[in-house]
Tab-separated table of C-alpha atoms and ligand atoms in Angstrom:
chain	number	residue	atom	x	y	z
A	1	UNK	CA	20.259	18.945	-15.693
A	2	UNK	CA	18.800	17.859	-19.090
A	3	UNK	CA	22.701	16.976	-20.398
A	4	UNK	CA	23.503	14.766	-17.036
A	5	UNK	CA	25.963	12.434	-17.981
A	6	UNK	CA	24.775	9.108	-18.674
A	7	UNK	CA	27.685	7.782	-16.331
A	8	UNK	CA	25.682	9.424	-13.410
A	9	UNK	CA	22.760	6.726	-14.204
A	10	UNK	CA	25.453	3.697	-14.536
A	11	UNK	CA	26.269	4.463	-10.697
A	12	UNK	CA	22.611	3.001	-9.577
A	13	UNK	CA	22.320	-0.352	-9.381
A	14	UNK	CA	20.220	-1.541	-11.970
A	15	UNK	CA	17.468	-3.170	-9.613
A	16	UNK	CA	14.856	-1.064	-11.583
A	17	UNK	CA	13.767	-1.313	-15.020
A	18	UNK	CA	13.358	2.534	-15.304
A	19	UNK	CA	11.462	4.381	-17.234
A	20	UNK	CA	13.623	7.261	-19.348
A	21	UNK	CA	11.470	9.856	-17.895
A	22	UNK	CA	13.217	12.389	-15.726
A	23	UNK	CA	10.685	14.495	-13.045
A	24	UNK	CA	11.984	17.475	-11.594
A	25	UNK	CA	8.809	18.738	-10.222
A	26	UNK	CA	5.293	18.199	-9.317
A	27	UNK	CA	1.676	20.036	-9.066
A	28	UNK	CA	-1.408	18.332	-7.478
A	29	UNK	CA	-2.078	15.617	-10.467
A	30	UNK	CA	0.718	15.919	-12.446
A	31	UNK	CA	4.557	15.522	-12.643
A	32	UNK	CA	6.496	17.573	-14.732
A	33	UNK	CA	9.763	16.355	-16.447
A	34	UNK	CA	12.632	17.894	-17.184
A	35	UNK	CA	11.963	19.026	-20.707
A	36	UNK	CA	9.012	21.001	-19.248
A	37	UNK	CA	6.552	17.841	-20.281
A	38	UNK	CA	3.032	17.094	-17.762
A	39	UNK	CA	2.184	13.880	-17.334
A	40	UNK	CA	-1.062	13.153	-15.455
A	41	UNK	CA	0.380	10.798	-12.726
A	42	UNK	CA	-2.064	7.545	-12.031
A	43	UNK	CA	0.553	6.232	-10.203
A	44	UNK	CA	1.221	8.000	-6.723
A	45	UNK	CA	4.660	6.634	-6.956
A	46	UNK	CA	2.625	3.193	-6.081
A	47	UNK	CA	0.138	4.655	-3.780
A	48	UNK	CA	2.132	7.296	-1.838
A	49	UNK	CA	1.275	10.525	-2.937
A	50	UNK	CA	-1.897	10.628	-1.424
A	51	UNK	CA	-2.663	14.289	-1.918
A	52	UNK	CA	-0.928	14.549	-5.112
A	53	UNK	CA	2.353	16.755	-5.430
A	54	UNK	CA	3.460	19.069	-3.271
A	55	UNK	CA	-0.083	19.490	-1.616
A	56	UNK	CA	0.617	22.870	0.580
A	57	UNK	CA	-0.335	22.225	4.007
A	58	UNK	CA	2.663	19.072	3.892
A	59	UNK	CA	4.746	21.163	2.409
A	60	UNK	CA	4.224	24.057	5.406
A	61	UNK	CA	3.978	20.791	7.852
A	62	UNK	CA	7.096	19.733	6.723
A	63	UNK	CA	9.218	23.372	6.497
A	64	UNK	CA	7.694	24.049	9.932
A	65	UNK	CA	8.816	20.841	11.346
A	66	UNK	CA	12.011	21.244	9.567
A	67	UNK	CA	12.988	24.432	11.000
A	68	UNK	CA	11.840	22.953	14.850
A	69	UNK	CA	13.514	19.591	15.349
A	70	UNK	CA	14.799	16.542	12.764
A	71	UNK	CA	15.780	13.850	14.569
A	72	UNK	CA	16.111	12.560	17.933
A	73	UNK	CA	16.129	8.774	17.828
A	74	UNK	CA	13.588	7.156	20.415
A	75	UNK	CA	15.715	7.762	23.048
A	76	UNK	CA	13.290	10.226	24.220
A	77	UNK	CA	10.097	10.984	24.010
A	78	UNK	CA	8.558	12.447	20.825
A	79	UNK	CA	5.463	14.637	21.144
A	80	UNK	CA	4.268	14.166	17.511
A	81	UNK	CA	4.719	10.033	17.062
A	82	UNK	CA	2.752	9.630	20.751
A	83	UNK	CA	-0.018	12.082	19.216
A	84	UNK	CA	0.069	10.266	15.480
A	85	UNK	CA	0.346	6.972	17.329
A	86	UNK	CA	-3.173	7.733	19.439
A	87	UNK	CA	-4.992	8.995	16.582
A	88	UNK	CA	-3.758	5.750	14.385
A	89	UNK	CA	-4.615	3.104	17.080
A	90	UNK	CA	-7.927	5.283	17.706
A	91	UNK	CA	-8.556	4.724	14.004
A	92	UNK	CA	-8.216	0.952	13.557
A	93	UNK	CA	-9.644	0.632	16.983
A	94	UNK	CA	-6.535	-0.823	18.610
A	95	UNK	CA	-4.221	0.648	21.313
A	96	UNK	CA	-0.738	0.093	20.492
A	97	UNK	CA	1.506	1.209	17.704
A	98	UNK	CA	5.095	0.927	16.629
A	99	UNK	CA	6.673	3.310	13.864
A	100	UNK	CA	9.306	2.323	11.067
A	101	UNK	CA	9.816	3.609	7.810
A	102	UNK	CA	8.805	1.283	5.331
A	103	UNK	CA	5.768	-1.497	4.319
A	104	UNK	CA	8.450	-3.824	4.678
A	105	UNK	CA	9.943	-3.534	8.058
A	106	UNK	CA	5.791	-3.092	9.402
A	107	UNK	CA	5.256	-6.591	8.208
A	108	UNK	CA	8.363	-7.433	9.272
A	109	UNK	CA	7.755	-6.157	13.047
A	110	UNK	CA	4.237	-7.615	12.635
A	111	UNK	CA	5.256	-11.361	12.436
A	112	UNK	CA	7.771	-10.665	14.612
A	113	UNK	CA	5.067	-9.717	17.426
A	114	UNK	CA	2.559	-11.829	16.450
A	115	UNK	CA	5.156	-15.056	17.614
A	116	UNK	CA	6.489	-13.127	20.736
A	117	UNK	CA	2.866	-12.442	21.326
A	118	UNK	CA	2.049	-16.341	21.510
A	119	UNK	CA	5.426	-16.767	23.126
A	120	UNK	CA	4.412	-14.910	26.379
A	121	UNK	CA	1.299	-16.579	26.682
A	122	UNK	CA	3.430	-19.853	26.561
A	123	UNK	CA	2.134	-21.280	23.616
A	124	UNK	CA	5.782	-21.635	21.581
A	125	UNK	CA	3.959	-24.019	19.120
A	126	UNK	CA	2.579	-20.775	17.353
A	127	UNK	CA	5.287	-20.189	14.756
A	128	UNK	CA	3.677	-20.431	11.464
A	129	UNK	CA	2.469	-17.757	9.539
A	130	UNK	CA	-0.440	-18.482	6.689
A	131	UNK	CA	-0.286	-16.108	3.828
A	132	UNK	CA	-1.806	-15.916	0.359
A	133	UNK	CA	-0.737	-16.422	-3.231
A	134	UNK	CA	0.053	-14.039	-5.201
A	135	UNK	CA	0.549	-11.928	-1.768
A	136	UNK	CA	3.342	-9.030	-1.459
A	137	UNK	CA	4.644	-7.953	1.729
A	138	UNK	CA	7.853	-6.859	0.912
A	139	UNK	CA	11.348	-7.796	0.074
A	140	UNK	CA	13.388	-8.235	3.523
A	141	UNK	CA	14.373	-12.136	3.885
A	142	UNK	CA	12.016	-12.428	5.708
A	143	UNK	CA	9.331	-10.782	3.677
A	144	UNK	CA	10.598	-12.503	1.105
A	145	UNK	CA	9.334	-15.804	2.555
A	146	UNK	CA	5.706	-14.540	3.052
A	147	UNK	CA	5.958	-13.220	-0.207
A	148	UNK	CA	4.685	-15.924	-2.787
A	149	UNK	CA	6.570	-14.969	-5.812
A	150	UNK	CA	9.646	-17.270	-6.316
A	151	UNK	CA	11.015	-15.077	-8.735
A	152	UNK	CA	11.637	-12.507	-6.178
A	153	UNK	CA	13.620	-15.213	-3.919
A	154	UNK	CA	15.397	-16.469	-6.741
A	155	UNK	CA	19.143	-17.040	-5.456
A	156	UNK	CA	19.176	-15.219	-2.554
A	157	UNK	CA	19.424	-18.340	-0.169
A	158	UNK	CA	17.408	-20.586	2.199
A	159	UNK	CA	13.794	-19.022	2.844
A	160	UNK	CA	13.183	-18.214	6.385
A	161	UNK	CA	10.947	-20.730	7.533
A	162	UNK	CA	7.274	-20.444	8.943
A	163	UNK	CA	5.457	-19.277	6.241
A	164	UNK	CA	2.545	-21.015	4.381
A	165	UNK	CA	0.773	-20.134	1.130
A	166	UNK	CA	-2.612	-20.911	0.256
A	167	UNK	CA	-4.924	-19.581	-2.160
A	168	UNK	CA	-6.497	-15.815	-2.036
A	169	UNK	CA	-10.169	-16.160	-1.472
A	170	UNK	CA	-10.170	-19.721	-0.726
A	171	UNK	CA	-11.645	-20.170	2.794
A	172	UNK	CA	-11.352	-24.032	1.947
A	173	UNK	CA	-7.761	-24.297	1.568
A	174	UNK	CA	-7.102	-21.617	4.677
A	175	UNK	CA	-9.330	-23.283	6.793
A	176	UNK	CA	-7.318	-26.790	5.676
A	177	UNK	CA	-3.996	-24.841	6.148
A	178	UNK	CA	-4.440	-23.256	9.564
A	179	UNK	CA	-3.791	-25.728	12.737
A	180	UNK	CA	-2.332	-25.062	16.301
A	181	UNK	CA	0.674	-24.454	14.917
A	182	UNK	CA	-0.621	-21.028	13.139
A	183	UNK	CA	0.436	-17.919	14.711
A	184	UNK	CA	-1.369	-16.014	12.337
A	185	UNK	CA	-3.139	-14.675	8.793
A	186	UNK	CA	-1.473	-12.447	7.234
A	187	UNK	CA	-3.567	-11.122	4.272
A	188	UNK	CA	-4.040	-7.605	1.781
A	189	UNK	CA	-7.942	-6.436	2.316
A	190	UNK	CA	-6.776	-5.727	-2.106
A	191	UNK	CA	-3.700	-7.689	-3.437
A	192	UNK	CA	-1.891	-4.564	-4.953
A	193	UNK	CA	0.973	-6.015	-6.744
A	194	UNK	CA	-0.440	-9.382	-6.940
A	195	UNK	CA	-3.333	-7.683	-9.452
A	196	UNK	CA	-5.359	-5.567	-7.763
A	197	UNK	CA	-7.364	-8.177	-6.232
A	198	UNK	CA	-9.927	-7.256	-4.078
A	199	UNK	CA	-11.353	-9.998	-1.552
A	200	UNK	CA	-14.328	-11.772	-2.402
A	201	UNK	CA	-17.865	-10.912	-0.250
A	202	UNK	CA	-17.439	-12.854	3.339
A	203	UNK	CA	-13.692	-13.666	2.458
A	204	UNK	CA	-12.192	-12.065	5.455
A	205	UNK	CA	-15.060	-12.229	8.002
A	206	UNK	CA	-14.652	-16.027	7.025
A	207	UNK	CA	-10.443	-15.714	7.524
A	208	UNK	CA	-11.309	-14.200	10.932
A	209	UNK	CA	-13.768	-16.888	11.980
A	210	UNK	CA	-10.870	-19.728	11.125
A	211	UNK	CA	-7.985	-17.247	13.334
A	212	UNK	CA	-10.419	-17.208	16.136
A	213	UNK	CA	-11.398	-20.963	16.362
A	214	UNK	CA	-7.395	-21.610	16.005
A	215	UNK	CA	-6.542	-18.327	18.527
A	216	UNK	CA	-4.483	-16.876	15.561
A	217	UNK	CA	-3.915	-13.443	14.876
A	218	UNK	CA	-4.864	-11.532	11.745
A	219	UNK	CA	-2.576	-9.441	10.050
A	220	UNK	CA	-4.172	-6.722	7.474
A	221	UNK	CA	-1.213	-6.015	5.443
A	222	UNK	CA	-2.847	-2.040	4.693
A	223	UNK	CA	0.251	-1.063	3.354
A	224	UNK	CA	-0.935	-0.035	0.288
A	225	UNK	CA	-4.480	-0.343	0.877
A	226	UNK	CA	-4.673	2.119	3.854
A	227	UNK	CA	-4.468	5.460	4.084
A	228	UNK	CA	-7.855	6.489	2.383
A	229	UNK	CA	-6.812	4.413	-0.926
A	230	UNK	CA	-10.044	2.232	-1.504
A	231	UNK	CA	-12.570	5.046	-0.074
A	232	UNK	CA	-12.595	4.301	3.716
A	233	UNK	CA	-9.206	5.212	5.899
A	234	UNK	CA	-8.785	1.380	6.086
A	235	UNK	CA	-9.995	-1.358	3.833
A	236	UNK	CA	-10.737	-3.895	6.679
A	237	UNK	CA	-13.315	-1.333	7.702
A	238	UNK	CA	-15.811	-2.205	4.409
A	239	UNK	CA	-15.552	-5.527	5.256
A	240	UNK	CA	-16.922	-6.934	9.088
A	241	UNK	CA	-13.710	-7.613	10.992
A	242	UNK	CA	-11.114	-6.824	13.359
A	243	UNK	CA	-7.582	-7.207	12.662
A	244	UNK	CA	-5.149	-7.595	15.258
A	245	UNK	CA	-2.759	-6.090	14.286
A	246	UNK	CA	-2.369	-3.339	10.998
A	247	UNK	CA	0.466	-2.767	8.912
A	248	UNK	CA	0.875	0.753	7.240
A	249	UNK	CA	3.069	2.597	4.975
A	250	UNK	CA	3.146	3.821	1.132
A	251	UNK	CA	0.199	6.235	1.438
A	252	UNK	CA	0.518	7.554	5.620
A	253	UNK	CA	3.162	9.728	5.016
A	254	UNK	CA	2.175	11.166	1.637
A	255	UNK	CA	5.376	10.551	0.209
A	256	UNK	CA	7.548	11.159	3.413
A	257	UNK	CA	8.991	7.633	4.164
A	258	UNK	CA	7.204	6.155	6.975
A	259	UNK	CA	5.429	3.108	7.901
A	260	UNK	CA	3.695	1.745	11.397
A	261	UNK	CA	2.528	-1.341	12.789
A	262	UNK	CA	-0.938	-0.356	14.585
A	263	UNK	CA	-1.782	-3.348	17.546
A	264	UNK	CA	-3.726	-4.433	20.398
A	265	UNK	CA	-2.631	-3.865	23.279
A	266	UNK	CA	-1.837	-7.277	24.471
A	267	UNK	CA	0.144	-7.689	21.378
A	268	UNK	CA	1.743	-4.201	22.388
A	269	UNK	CA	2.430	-5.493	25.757
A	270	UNK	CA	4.413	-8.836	24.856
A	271	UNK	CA	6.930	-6.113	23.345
A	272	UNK	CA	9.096	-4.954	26.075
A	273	UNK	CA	12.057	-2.332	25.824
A	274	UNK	CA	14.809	-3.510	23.720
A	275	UNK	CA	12.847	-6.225	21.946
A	276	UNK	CA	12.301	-4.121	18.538
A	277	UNK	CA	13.618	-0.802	16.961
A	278	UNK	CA	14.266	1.189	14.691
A	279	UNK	CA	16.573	4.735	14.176
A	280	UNK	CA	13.973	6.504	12.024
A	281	UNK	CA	11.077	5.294	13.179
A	282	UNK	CA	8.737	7.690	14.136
A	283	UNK	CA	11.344	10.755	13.498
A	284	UNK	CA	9.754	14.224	14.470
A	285	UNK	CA	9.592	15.265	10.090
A	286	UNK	CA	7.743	11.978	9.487
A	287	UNK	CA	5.128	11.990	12.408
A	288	UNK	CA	4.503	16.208	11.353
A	289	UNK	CA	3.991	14.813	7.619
A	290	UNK	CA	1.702	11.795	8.919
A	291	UNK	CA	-0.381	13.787	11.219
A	292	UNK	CA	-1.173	16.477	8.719
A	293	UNK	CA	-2.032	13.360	6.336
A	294	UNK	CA	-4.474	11.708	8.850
A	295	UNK	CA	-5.532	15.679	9.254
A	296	UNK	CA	-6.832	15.932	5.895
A	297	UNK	CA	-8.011	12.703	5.546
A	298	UNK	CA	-10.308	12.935	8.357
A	299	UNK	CA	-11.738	16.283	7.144
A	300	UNK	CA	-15.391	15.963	6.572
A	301	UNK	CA	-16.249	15.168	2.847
A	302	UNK	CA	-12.660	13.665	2.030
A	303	UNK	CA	-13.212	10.397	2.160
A	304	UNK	CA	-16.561	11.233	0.447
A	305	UNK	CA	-14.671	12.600	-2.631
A	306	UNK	CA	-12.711	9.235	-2.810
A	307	UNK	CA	-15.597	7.348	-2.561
A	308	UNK	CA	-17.728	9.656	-4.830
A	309	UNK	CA	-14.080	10.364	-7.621
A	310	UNK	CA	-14.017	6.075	-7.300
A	311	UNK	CA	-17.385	5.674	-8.563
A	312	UNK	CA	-17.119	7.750	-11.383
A	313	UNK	CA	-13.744	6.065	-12.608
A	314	UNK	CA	-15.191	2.522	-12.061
A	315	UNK	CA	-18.198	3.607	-13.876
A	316	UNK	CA	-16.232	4.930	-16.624
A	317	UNK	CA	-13.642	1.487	-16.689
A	318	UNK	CA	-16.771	-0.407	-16.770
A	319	UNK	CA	-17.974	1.185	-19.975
A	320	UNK	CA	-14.528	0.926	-21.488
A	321	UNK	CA	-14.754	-2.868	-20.647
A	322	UNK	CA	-17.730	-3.299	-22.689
A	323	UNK	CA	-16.279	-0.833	-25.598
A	324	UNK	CA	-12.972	-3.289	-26.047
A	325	UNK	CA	-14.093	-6.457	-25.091
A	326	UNK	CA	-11.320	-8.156	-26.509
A	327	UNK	CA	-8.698	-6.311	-24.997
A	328	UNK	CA	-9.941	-5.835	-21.432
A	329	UNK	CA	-11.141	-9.230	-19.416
A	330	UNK	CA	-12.367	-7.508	-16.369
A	331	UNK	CA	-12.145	-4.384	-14.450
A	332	UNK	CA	-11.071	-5.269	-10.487
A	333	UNK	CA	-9.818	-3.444	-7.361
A	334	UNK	CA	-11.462	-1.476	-4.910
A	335	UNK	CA	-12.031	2.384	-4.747
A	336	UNK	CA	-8.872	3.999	-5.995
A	337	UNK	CA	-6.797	0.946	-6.109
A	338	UNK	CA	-7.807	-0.147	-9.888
A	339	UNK	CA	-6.841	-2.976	-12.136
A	340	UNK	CA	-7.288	-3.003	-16.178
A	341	UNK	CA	-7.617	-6.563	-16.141
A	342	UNK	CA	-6.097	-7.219	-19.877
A	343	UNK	CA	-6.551	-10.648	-22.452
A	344	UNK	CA	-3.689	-12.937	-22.637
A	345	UNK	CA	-2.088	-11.898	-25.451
A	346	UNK	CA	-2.031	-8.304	-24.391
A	347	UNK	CA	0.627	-6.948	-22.001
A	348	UNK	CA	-0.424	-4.366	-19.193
A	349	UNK	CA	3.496	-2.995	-20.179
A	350	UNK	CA	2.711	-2.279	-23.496
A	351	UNK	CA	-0.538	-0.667	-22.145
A	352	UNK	CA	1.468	1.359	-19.847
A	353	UNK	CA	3.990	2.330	-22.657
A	354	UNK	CA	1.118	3.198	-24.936
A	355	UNK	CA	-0.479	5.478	-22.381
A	356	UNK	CA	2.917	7.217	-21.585
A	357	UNK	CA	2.832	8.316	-25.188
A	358	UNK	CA	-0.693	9.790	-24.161
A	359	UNK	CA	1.193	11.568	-21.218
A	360	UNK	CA	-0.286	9.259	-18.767
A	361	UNK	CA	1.112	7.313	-16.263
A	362	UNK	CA	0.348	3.883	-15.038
A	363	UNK	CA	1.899	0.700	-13.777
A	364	UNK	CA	1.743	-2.681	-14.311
A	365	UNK	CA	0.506	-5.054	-11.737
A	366	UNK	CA	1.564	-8.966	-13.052
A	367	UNK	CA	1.810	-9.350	-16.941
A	368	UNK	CA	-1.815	-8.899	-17.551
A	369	UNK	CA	-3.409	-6.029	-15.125
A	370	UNK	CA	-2.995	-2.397	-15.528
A	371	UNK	CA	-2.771	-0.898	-12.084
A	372	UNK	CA	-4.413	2.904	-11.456
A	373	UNK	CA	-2.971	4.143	-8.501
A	374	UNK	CA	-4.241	8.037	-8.428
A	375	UNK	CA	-3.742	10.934	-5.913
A	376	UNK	CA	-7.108	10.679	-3.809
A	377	UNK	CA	-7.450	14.556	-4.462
A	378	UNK	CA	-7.992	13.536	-8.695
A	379	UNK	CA	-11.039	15.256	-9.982
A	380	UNK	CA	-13.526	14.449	-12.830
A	381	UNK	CA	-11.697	16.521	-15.315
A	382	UNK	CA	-8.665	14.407	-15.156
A	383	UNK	CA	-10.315	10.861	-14.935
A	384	UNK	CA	-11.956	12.197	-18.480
A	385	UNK	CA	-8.136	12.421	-19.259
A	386	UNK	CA	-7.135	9.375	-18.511
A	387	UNK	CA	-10.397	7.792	-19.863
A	388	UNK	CA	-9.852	9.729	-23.161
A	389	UNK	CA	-5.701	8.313	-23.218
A	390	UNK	CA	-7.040	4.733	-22.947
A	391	UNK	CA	-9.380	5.036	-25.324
A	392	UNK	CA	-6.932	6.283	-27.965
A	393	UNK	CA	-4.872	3.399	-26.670
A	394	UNK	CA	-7.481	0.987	-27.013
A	395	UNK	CA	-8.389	1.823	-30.760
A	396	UNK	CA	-5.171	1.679	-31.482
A	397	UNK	CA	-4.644	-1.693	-30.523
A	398	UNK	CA	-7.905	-2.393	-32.262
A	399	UNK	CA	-6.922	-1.510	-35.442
B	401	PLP	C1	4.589	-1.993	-1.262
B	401	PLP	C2	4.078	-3.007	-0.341
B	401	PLP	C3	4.892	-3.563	0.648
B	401	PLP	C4	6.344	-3.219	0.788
B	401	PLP	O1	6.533	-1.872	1.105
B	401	PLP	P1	7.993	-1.219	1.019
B	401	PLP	O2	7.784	0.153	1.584
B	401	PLP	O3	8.387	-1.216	-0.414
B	401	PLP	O4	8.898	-2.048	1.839
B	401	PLP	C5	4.311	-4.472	1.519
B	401	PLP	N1	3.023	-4.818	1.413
B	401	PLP	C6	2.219	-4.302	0.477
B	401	PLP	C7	0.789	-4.729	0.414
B	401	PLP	C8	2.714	-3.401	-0.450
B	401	PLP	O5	1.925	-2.916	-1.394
């Protein structure tokens, strides 16, 4: 393994700027490379590995499924998606959910039901979906349109049309934006790639005032948010709203690919057979994996821990703030979805590279915010890690 031919690598296309770090396995926290190195992982492969590596009851949910049944396609029924589906809608306190594999195809099936929604009620004007900049929902073509970023639609043809950008946290410019045209909101509770940018107080019980005056929908785009991440299942649920309609991926399947589209049931109802679908979606290993997620998530005290582990890694951030404050502008994000906001001059990739060499690992969110993205199961002892690799990192750069 350690000798693999360097051809091997040429055959990927190079659509990621990899790091030269090869994992072959992983224990709670940490991944463990090749060479036999730990690194304490802060990443979660971007908010996936909710309970870490290789937590054991999704490992023996996954064997057990995997030894029952793989893969039927939803030409039949499928006892596990119809329970996961329940206990999802149940959550979000909706009725209706769809299952794909990934946080783009949810968003994609979400504006996709949000228009046939207003379709069957005969109100074809209500095309337009508002989003916000500095948003990410994904790289489909269509995503790509609700996506603000031009850099990630550079040369790949004519934007699909519908899709409007204002400003995140700017109730002013959405309530100028929205009209009867607006089919819906789509918004992140916590812009994850955009910075880790948590909504301002009275943001989105302001964006859902606006959608009902206009009778548009709201989209929560949870995919990264949900799932436990900022220290309730959902985000939407520290805030005072109700979204119509929830998208969900990264973290629900705990690093099995999955991804659902939670609705009302009106919503639900204006899809009919054959109007959406997906192969995979909702496949008897992902829906065991899910369910055994949701499972531990909803085990009294969890969500505790990630409220109570949050605390004492803001607290610590915050301290570290005031320590360098000419390195760090401001510390944002919400429970376990963190952002090292950084000064101009000082790139949150160097500050990733710098804490590698500490054997931590981080990512980047924009040029100037150091995303920390940790398994909800992280522990005191291993914040104190990370806190101690940042401060070496820090001084460093200090000096
Ligand atoms: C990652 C992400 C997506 C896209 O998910 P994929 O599974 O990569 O398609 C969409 N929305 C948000 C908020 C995300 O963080």
């Amino acid at each position: 393994m350690k000798t693999q031919n360097a051809s091997y690598q040429s055959a990927t296309m190079p659509t990621y700027a990899r790091v030269d770090l090869r994992f072959l396995r992983g224990e709670g926290c940490f991944l463990i490379t090749d060479d036999n190195k730990r690194y304490l992982d802060c990443v979660s492969g971007i908010a996936v590995n909710t309970f870490g590596h290789c937590h054991p009851r999704l490992v023996e949910a996954l064997n057990n499924q995997a030894k029952m049944l793989w893969h039927t396609s939803n030409l039949y029924r499928i006892p596990e998606q119809e329970r996961l589906a329940y206990r999802l809608a149940k959550a979000c306190r909706l009725e209706h959910v769809f299952f794909c594999n990934s946080g783009a195809e949810a968003n994609e099936a979400s504006v996709k039901m949000a228009r046939r929604f207003h379709y069957r009620k005969n109100k074809k004007e209500k095309m337009t979906i508002i989003c916000a900049q500095g948003a990410f929902h994904g790289r489909t073509l269509g995503m790509l349109s609700a996506t603000s970023n031009p850099a990630y639609r550079e040369g790949f043809g004519p934007s699909v049309s519908g899709f409007e950008h204002v400003s995140y946290g700017n109730l002013n410019e959405l309530r100028n934006a929205i009209n009867e045209h607006t089919a819906a909101i789509m918004i992140e509770p916590v812009q994850g790639e955009g910075g880790a940018n948590a909504a301002p107080d009275g943001y989105l019980e302001g964006l859902r005032e606006a959608a009902n005056e206009f009778d548009a929908l709201v989209i929560a785009d949870e995919v990264q948010t949900g799932m436990g991440r900022t220290g309730t299942l959902f985000a939407f649920q520290q805030s005072d709203i109700q979204p119509d309609i929830v998208a969900l991926a990264k973290g629900l399947g705990g690093g099995f690919p999955v991804g659902a589209v939670v609705a009302r049931e009106e919503i639900g109802r204006s899809m009919g057979p054959g109007s959406h679908g997906s192969t995979f979606g909702g496949n008897p290993l992902a829906m065991s994996v899910s369910n055994c997620v949701l499972d531990i998530l909803e085990e009294d005290g969890f969500l505790k821990h990630v409220r109570d582990i949050s605390f004492y890694l803001e607290t610590a951030l915050n301290e570290l703030a005031k320590l360098f404050p000419n390195q760090i502008s401001q510390i944002k994000g919400l429970g376990l979805l963190r952002g090292i906001g950084l000064r101009e001059n000082f790139l949150a990739a160097d500050l990733s590279a710098a804490l590698r060499a500490q054997k931590v690992l981080t990512v980047p969110a924009g040029l100037n915010t150091l995303r920390i993205l940790p398994p909800l199961i992280i522990e005191k002892e291993e914040v104190d890690l990370l806190t101690d690799a940042l401060v070496a990192c820090l001084k460093q750069k200090d000096e």
